[in-house]
Short mmCIF file of C-alpha atoms in Angstrom, two decimals:
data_model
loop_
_atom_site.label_atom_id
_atom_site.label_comp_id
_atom_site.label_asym_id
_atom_site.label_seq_id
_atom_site.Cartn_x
_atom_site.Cartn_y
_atom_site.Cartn_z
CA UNK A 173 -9.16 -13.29 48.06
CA UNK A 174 -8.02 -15.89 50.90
CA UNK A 175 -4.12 -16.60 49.81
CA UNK A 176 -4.66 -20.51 51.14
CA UNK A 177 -7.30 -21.08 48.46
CA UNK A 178 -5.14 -19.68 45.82
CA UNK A 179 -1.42 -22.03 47.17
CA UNK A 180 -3.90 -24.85 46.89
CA UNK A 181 -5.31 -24.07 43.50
CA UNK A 182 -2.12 -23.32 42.35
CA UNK A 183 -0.77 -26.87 43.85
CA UNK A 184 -3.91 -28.37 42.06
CA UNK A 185 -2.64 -27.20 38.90
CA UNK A 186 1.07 -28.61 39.53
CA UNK A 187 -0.41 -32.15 40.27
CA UNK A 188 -2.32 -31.89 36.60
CA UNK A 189 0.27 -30.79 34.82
CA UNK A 190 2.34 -33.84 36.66
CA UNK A 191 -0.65 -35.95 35.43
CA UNK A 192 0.34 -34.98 31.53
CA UNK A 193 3.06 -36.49 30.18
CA UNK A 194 2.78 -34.26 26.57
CA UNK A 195 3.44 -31.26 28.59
CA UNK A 196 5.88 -32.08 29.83
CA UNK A 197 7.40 -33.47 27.45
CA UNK A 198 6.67 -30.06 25.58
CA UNK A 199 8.23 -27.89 28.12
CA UNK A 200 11.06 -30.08 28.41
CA UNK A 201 12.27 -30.33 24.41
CA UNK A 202 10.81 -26.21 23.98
CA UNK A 203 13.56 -24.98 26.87
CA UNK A 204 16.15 -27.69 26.07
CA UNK A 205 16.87 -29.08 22.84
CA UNK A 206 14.57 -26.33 20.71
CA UNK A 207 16.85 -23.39 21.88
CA UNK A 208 19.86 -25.74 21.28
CA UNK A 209 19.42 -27.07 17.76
CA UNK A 210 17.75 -23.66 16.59
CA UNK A 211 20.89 -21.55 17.75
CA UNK A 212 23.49 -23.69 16.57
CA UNK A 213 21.92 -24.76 13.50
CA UNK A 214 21.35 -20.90 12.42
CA UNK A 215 22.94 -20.48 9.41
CA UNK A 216 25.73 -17.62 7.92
CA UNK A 217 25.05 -15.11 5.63
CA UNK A 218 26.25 -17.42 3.09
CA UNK A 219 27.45 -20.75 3.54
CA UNK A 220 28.09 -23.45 1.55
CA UNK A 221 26.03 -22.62 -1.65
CA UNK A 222 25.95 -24.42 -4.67
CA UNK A 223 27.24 -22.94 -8.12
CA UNK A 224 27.06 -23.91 -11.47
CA UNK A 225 29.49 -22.22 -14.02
CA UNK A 226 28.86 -22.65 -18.13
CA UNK A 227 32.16 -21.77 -19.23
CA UNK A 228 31.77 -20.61 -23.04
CA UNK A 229 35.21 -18.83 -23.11
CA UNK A 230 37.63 -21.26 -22.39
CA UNK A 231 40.11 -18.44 -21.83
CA UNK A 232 42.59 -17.69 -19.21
CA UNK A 233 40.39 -15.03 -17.49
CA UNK A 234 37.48 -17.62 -17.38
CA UNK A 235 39.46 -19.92 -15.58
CA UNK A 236 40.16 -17.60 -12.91
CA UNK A 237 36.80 -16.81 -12.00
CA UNK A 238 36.12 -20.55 -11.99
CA UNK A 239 38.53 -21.27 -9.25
CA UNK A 240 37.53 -18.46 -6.93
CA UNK A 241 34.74 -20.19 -5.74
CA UNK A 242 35.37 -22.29 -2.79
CA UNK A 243 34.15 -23.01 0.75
CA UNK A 244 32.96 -22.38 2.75
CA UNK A 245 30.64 -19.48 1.16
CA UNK A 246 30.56 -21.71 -2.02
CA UNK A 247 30.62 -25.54 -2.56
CA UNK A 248 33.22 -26.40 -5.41
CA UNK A 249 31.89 -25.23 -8.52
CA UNK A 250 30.29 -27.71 -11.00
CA UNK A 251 31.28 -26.98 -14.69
CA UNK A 252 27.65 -27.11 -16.53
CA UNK A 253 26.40 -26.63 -20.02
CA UNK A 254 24.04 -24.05 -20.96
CA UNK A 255 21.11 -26.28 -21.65
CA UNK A 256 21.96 -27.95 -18.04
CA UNK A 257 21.71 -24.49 -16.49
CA UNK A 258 17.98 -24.34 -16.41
CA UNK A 259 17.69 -28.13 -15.75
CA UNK A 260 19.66 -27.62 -12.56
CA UNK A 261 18.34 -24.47 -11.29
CA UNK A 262 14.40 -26.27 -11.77
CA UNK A 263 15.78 -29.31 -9.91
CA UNK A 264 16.97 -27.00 -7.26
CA UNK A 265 20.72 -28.76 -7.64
CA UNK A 266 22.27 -24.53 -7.99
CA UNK A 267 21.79 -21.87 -6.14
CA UNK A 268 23.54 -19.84 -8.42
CA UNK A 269 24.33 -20.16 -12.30
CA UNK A 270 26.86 -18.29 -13.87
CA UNK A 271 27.14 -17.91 -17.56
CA UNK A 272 30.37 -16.86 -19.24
CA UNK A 273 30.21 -15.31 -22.67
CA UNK A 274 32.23 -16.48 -25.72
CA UNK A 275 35.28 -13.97 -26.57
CA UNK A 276 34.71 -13.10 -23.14
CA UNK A 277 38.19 -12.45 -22.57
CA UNK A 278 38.78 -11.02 -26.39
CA UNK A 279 36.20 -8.29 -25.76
CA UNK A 280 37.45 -7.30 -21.84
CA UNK A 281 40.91 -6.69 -23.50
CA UNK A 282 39.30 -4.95 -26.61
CA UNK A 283 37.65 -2.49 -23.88
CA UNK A 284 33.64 -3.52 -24.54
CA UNK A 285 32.64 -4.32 -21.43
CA UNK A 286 31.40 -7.62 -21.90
CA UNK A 287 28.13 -8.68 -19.53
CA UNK A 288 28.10 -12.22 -17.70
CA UNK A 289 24.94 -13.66 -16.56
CA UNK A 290 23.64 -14.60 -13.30
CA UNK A 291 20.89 -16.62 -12.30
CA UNK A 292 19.26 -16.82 -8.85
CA UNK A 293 17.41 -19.13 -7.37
CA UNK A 294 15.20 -16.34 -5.45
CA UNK A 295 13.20 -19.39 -3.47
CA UNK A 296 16.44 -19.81 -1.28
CA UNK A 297 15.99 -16.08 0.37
CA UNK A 298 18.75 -16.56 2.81
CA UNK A 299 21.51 -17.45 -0.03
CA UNK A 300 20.13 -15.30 -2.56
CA UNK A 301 19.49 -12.43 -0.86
CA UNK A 302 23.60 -11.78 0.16
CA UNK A 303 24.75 -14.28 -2.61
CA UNK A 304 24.44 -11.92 -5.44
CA UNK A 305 26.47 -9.30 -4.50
CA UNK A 306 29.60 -12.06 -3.29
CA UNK A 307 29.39 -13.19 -6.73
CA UNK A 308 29.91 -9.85 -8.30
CA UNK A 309 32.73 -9.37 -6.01
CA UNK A 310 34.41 -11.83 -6.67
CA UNK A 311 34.50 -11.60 -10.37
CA UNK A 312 34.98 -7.66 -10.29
CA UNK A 313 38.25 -8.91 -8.21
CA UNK A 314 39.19 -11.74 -10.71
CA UNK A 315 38.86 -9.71 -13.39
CA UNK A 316 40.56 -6.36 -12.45
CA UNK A 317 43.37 -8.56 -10.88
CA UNK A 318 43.52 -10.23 -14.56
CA UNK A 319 43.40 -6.51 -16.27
CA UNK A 320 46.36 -5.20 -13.85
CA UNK A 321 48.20 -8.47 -14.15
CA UNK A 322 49.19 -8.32 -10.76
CA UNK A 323 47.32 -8.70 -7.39
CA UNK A 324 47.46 -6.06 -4.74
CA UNK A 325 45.92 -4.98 -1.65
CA UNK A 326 45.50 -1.40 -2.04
CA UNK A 327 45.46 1.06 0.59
CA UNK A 328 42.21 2.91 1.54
CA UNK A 329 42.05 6.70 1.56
CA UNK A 330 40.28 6.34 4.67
CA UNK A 331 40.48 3.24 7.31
CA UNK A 332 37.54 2.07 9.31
CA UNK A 333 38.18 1.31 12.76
CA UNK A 334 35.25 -1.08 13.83
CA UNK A 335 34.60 -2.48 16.68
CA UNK A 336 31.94 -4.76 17.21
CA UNK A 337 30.36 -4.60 20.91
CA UNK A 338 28.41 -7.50 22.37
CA UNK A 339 29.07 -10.11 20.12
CA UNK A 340 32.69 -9.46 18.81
CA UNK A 341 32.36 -12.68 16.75
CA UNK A 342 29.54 -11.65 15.42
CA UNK A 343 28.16 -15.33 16.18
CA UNK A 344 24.40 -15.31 15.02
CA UNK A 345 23.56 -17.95 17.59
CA UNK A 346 24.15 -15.91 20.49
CA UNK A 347 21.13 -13.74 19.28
CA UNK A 348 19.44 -16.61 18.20
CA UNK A 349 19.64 -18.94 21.80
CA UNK A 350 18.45 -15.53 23.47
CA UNK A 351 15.50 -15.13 20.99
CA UNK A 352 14.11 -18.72 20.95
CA UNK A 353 13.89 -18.78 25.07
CA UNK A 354 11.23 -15.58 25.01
CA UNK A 355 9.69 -17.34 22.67
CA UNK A 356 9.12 -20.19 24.61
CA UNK A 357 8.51 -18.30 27.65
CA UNK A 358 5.61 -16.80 25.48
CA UNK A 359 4.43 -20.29 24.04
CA UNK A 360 4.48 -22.20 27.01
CA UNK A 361 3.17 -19.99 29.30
CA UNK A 362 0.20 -19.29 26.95
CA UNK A 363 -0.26 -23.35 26.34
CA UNK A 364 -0.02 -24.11 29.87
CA UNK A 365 -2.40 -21.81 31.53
CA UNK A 366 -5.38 -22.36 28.44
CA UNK A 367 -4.73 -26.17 28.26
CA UNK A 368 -5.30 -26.25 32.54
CA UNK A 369 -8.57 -24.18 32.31
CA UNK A 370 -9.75 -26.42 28.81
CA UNK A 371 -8.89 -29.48 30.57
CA UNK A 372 -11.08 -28.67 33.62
CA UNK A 373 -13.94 -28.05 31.42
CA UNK A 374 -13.59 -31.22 29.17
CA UNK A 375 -13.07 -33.53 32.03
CA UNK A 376 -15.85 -31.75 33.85
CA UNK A 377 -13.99 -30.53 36.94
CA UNK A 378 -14.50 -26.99 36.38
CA UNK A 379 -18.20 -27.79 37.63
CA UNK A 380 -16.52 -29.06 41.07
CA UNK A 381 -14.91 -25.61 41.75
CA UNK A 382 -17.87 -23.40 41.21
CA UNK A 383 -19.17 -25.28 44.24
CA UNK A 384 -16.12 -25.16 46.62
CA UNK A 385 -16.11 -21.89 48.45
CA UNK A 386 -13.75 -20.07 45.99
CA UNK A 387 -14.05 -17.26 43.84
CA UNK A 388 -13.22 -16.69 40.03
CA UNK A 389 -10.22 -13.98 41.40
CA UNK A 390 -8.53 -17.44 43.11
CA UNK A 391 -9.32 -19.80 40.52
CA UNK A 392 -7.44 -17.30 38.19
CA UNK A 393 -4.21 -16.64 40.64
CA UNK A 394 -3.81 -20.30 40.91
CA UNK A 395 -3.68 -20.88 37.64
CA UNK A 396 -1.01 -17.93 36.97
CA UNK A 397 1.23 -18.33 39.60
CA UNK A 398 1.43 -22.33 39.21
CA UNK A 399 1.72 -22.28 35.36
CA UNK A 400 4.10 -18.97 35.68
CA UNK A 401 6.35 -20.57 38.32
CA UNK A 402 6.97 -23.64 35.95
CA UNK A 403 7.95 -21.49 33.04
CA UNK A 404 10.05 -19.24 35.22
CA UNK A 405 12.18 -22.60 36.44
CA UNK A 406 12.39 -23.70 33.06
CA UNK A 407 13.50 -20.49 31.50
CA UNK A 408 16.36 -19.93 34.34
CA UNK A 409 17.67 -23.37 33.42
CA UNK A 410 17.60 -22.99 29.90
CA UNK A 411 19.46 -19.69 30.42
CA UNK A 412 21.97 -21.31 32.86
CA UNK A 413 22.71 -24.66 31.64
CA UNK A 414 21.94 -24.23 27.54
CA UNK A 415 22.53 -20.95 26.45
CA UNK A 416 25.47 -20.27 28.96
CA UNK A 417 26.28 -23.72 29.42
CA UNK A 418 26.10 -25.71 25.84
CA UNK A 419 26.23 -22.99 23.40
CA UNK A 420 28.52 -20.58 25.90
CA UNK A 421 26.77 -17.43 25.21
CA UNK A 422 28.17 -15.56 27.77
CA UNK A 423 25.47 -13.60 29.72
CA UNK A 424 26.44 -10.30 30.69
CA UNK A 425 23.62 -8.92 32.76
CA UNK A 426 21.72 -9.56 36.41
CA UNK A 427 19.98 -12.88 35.80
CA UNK A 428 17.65 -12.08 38.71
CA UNK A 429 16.79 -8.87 37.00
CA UNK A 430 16.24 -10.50 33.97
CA UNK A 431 14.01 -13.10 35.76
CA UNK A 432 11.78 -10.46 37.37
CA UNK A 433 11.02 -9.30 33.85
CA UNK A 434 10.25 -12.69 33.10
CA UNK A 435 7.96 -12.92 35.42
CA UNK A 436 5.72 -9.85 34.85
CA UNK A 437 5.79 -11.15 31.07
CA UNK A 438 4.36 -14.51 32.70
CA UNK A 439 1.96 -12.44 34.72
CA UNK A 440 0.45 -10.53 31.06
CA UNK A 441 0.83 -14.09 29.21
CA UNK A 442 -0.85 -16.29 31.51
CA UNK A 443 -3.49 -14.36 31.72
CA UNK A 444 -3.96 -14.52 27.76
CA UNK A 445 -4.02 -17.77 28.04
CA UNK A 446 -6.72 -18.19 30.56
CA UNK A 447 -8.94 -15.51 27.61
CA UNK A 448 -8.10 -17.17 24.90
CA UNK A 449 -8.93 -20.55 26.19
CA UNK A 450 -12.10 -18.94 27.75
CA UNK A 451 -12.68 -17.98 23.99
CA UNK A 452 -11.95 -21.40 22.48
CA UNK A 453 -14.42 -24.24 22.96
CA UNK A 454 -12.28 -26.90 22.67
CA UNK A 455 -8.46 -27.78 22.31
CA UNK A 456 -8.42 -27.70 18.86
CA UNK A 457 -9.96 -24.26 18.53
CA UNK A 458 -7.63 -23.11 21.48
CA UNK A 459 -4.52 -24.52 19.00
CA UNK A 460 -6.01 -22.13 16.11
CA UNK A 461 -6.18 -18.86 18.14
CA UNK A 462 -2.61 -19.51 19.46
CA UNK A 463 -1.53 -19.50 15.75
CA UNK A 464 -3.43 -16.04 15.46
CA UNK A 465 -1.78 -14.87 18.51
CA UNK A 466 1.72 -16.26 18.63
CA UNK A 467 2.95 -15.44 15.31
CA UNK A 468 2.45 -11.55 15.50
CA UNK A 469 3.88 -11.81 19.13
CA UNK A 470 6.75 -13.23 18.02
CA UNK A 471 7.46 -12.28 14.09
CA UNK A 472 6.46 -7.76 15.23
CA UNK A 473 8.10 -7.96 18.71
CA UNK A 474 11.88 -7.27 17.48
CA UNK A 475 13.27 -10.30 18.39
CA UNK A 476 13.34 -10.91 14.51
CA UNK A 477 13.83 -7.94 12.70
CA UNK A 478 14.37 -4.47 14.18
CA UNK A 479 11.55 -2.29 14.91
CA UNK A 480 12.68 0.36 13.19
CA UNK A 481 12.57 -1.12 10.04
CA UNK A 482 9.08 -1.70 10.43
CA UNK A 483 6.17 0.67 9.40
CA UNK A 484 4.77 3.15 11.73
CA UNK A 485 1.62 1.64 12.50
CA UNK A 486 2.62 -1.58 13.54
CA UNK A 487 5.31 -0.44 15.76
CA UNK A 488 2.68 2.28 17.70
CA UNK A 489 -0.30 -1.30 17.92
CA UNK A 490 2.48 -3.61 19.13
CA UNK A 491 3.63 -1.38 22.28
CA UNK A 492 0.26 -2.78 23.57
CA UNK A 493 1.92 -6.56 23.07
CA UNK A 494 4.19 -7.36 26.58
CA UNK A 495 6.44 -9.40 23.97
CA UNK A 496 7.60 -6.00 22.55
CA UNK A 497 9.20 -4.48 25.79
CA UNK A 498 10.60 -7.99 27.10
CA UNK A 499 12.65 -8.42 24.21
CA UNK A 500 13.76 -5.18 24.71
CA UNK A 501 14.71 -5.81 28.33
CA UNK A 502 15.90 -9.12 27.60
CA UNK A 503 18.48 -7.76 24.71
CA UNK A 504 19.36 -5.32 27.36
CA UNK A 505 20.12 -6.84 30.33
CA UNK A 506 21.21 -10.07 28.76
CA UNK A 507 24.11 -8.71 26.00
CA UNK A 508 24.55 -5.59 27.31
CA UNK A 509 24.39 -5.87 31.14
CA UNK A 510 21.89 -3.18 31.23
CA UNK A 511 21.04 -2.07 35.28
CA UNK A 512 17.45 -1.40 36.65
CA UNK A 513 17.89 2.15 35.88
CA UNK A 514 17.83 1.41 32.35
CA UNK A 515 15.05 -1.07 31.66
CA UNK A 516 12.74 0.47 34.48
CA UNK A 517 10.34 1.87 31.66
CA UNK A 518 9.83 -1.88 30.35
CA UNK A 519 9.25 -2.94 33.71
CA UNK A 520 6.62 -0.63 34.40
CA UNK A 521 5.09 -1.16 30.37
CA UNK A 522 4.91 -4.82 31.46
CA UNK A 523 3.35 -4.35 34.92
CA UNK A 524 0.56 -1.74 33.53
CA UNK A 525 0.06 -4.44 30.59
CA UNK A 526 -0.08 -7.60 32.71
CA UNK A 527 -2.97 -5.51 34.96
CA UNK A 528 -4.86 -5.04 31.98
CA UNK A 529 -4.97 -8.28 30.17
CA UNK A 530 -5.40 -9.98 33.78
CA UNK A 531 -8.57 -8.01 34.74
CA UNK A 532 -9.74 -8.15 30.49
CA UNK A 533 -9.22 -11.68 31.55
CA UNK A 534 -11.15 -11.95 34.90
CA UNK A 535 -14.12 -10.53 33.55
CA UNK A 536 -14.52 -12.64 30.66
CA UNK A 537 -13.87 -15.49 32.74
CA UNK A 538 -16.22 -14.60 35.40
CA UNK A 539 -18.91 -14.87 32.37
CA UNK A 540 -17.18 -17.94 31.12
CA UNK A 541 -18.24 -19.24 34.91
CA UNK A 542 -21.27 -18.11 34.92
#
């Protein structure tokens, strides 16, 4: 492998991509106003959801409850009747429906235990997931306050300290800004590298290099380190001037450590890219398999949900995916200022994994060539 052939391949690639206004108009909104708009507009646990409150008591107690609903975990609630309640809750107008008994009141002082009714709108998971239990809190806390006729704070036989490392504010867009830039590391550097090689074959260039005195090896390398060096850029300045900058998640780790990581994930990516686009016959075909690929890559990495919460199986197959040992070398140097004596084992998992898929890669190519 001569190293001039591969700089100029690689410089061949640059002038293409500069040649494509849709890239780069991709990479530009993926590592810019994506991670932006995705972090800040994460929502909270609750936030903002809408109530509706059929008020068959008319009592004292029944007032109460109505007036402890207020932003911002609830909008102001919206006195209903009980044939509205379904109407409203099929229009998707409430999130929540709440349904107070008649002699509500008569029957809590009598000792009965009267039951109030809740309805969920279950299709609003993020709401109704969390919303259920606020709502019983809050009228457990009405009520008992009503019972005691007094309200008071009382003391707890045993006080938690807590302490919340990392993210003291525990500010979901911190996680989130961090999670959407591996995933467009991942995306891009996947779309770049497939989209070159299709290109070349659609506009019939590809033919032009299997004459030229280079080999498959250097068509390859050109293709990775040009595409790789792009994302790599564009991920240190949407680290530096969007997450740190614009949303002021403060970044607690080596950058340059976190950087070198990025690049081994670019050197395992890229080189899926070039296979699956070796796969694909056309663009649109090459769109399909990244919706196959990316979605498991992102969704059973742990950049979502924890892996431990998932089964068995699935976390054992996805230490073979590079995704699931960046994100946790990206968590780690990133929020909690890991050193290269911690993450060294990811390092090495994404160095033995980029090997793999780039020489899977070579050899299907080299049959793709010939």
């Amino acid at each position: 492998m001569r190293i001039a052939n591969v700089v100029q391949l690689g410089i061949k690639e640059l002038r293409g991509l500069a040649r494509d206004p849709m890239l780069l108009v991709l990479i530009a909104y993926a590592f810019t106003i994506s991670i932006y708009t995705a972090s800040s507009a994460m929502p909270e646990t609750l936030n903002r959801a809408t109530i509706g409150i059929v008020d068959e008591d008319q009592s004292p107690v029944s007032s109460r409850i109505l007036t402890a609903f207020y932003p911002p975990y609830f909008t102001v609630p919206r006195l209903i009747s009980p044939p509205e309640m379904d109407s409203r809750m099929d229009a998707g107008l409430d999130t929540f429906a709440l349904d107070i008994p008649p002699n509500f009141q008569r029957d809590l002082l009598a000792g009965r235990s009267p039951a109030i009714q809740l309805n969920i709108d279950a299709t609003r998971m993020s709401q109704a997931f969390t919303g259920g239990g606020y709502v019983q809190s809050i009228v457990t806390g009405e009520v008992n306050e009503f019972l005691d006729r007094y309200r008071s704070n009382e003391p707890l036989p045993v006080e938690l300290a807590v302490r919340a490392r990392f993210n003291p504010e525990l500010n979901k867009s911190w996680f989130g800004a961090v999670t959407n830039v591996i995933a467009s590391i991942t995306m891009l550097s996947i779309i770049l590298t497939g989209a070159a090689l299709i290109r070349e074959r659609e506009h019939g260039t590809i033919e032009h290099l299997l004459v030229m005195p280079v080999t498959p090896v250097e068509i390859m390398m050109g293709k990775i380190w040009s595409m790789g060096l792009v994302v790599l850029v564009a991920s240190a300045f949407a680290l530096v001037v969007v997450v740190e900058g614009l949303l002021r998640v403060p970044i607690e780790g080596s950058l340059a450590l976190f950087l070198a990581g990025t690049a081994l994930q670019l050197f395992a990516t890229t080189a899926m890219g070039i296979f699956l686009a070796t796969v694909a016959g056309s663009m649109p075909q090459f769109g399909l398999l990244l919706m196959l690929v990316l979605l498991p890559l992102q969704v059973l990495s742990g950049a979502i949900t924890p892996r431990e919460s998932m089964p068995e199986i699935i976390r054992t197959i996805m230490l073979a995916a590079p995704n699931t040992h960046f994100v946790i070398l990206a968590q780690a140097v990133l929020f909690r200022g890991a050193g290269l004596g911690v993450v060294w084992p990811q390092l090495a998992a994404l160095l033995a994994i980029g090997l793999g898929l780039f020489f899977f890669a070579l050899r299907r190519f080299r049959s793709f060539l010939g």
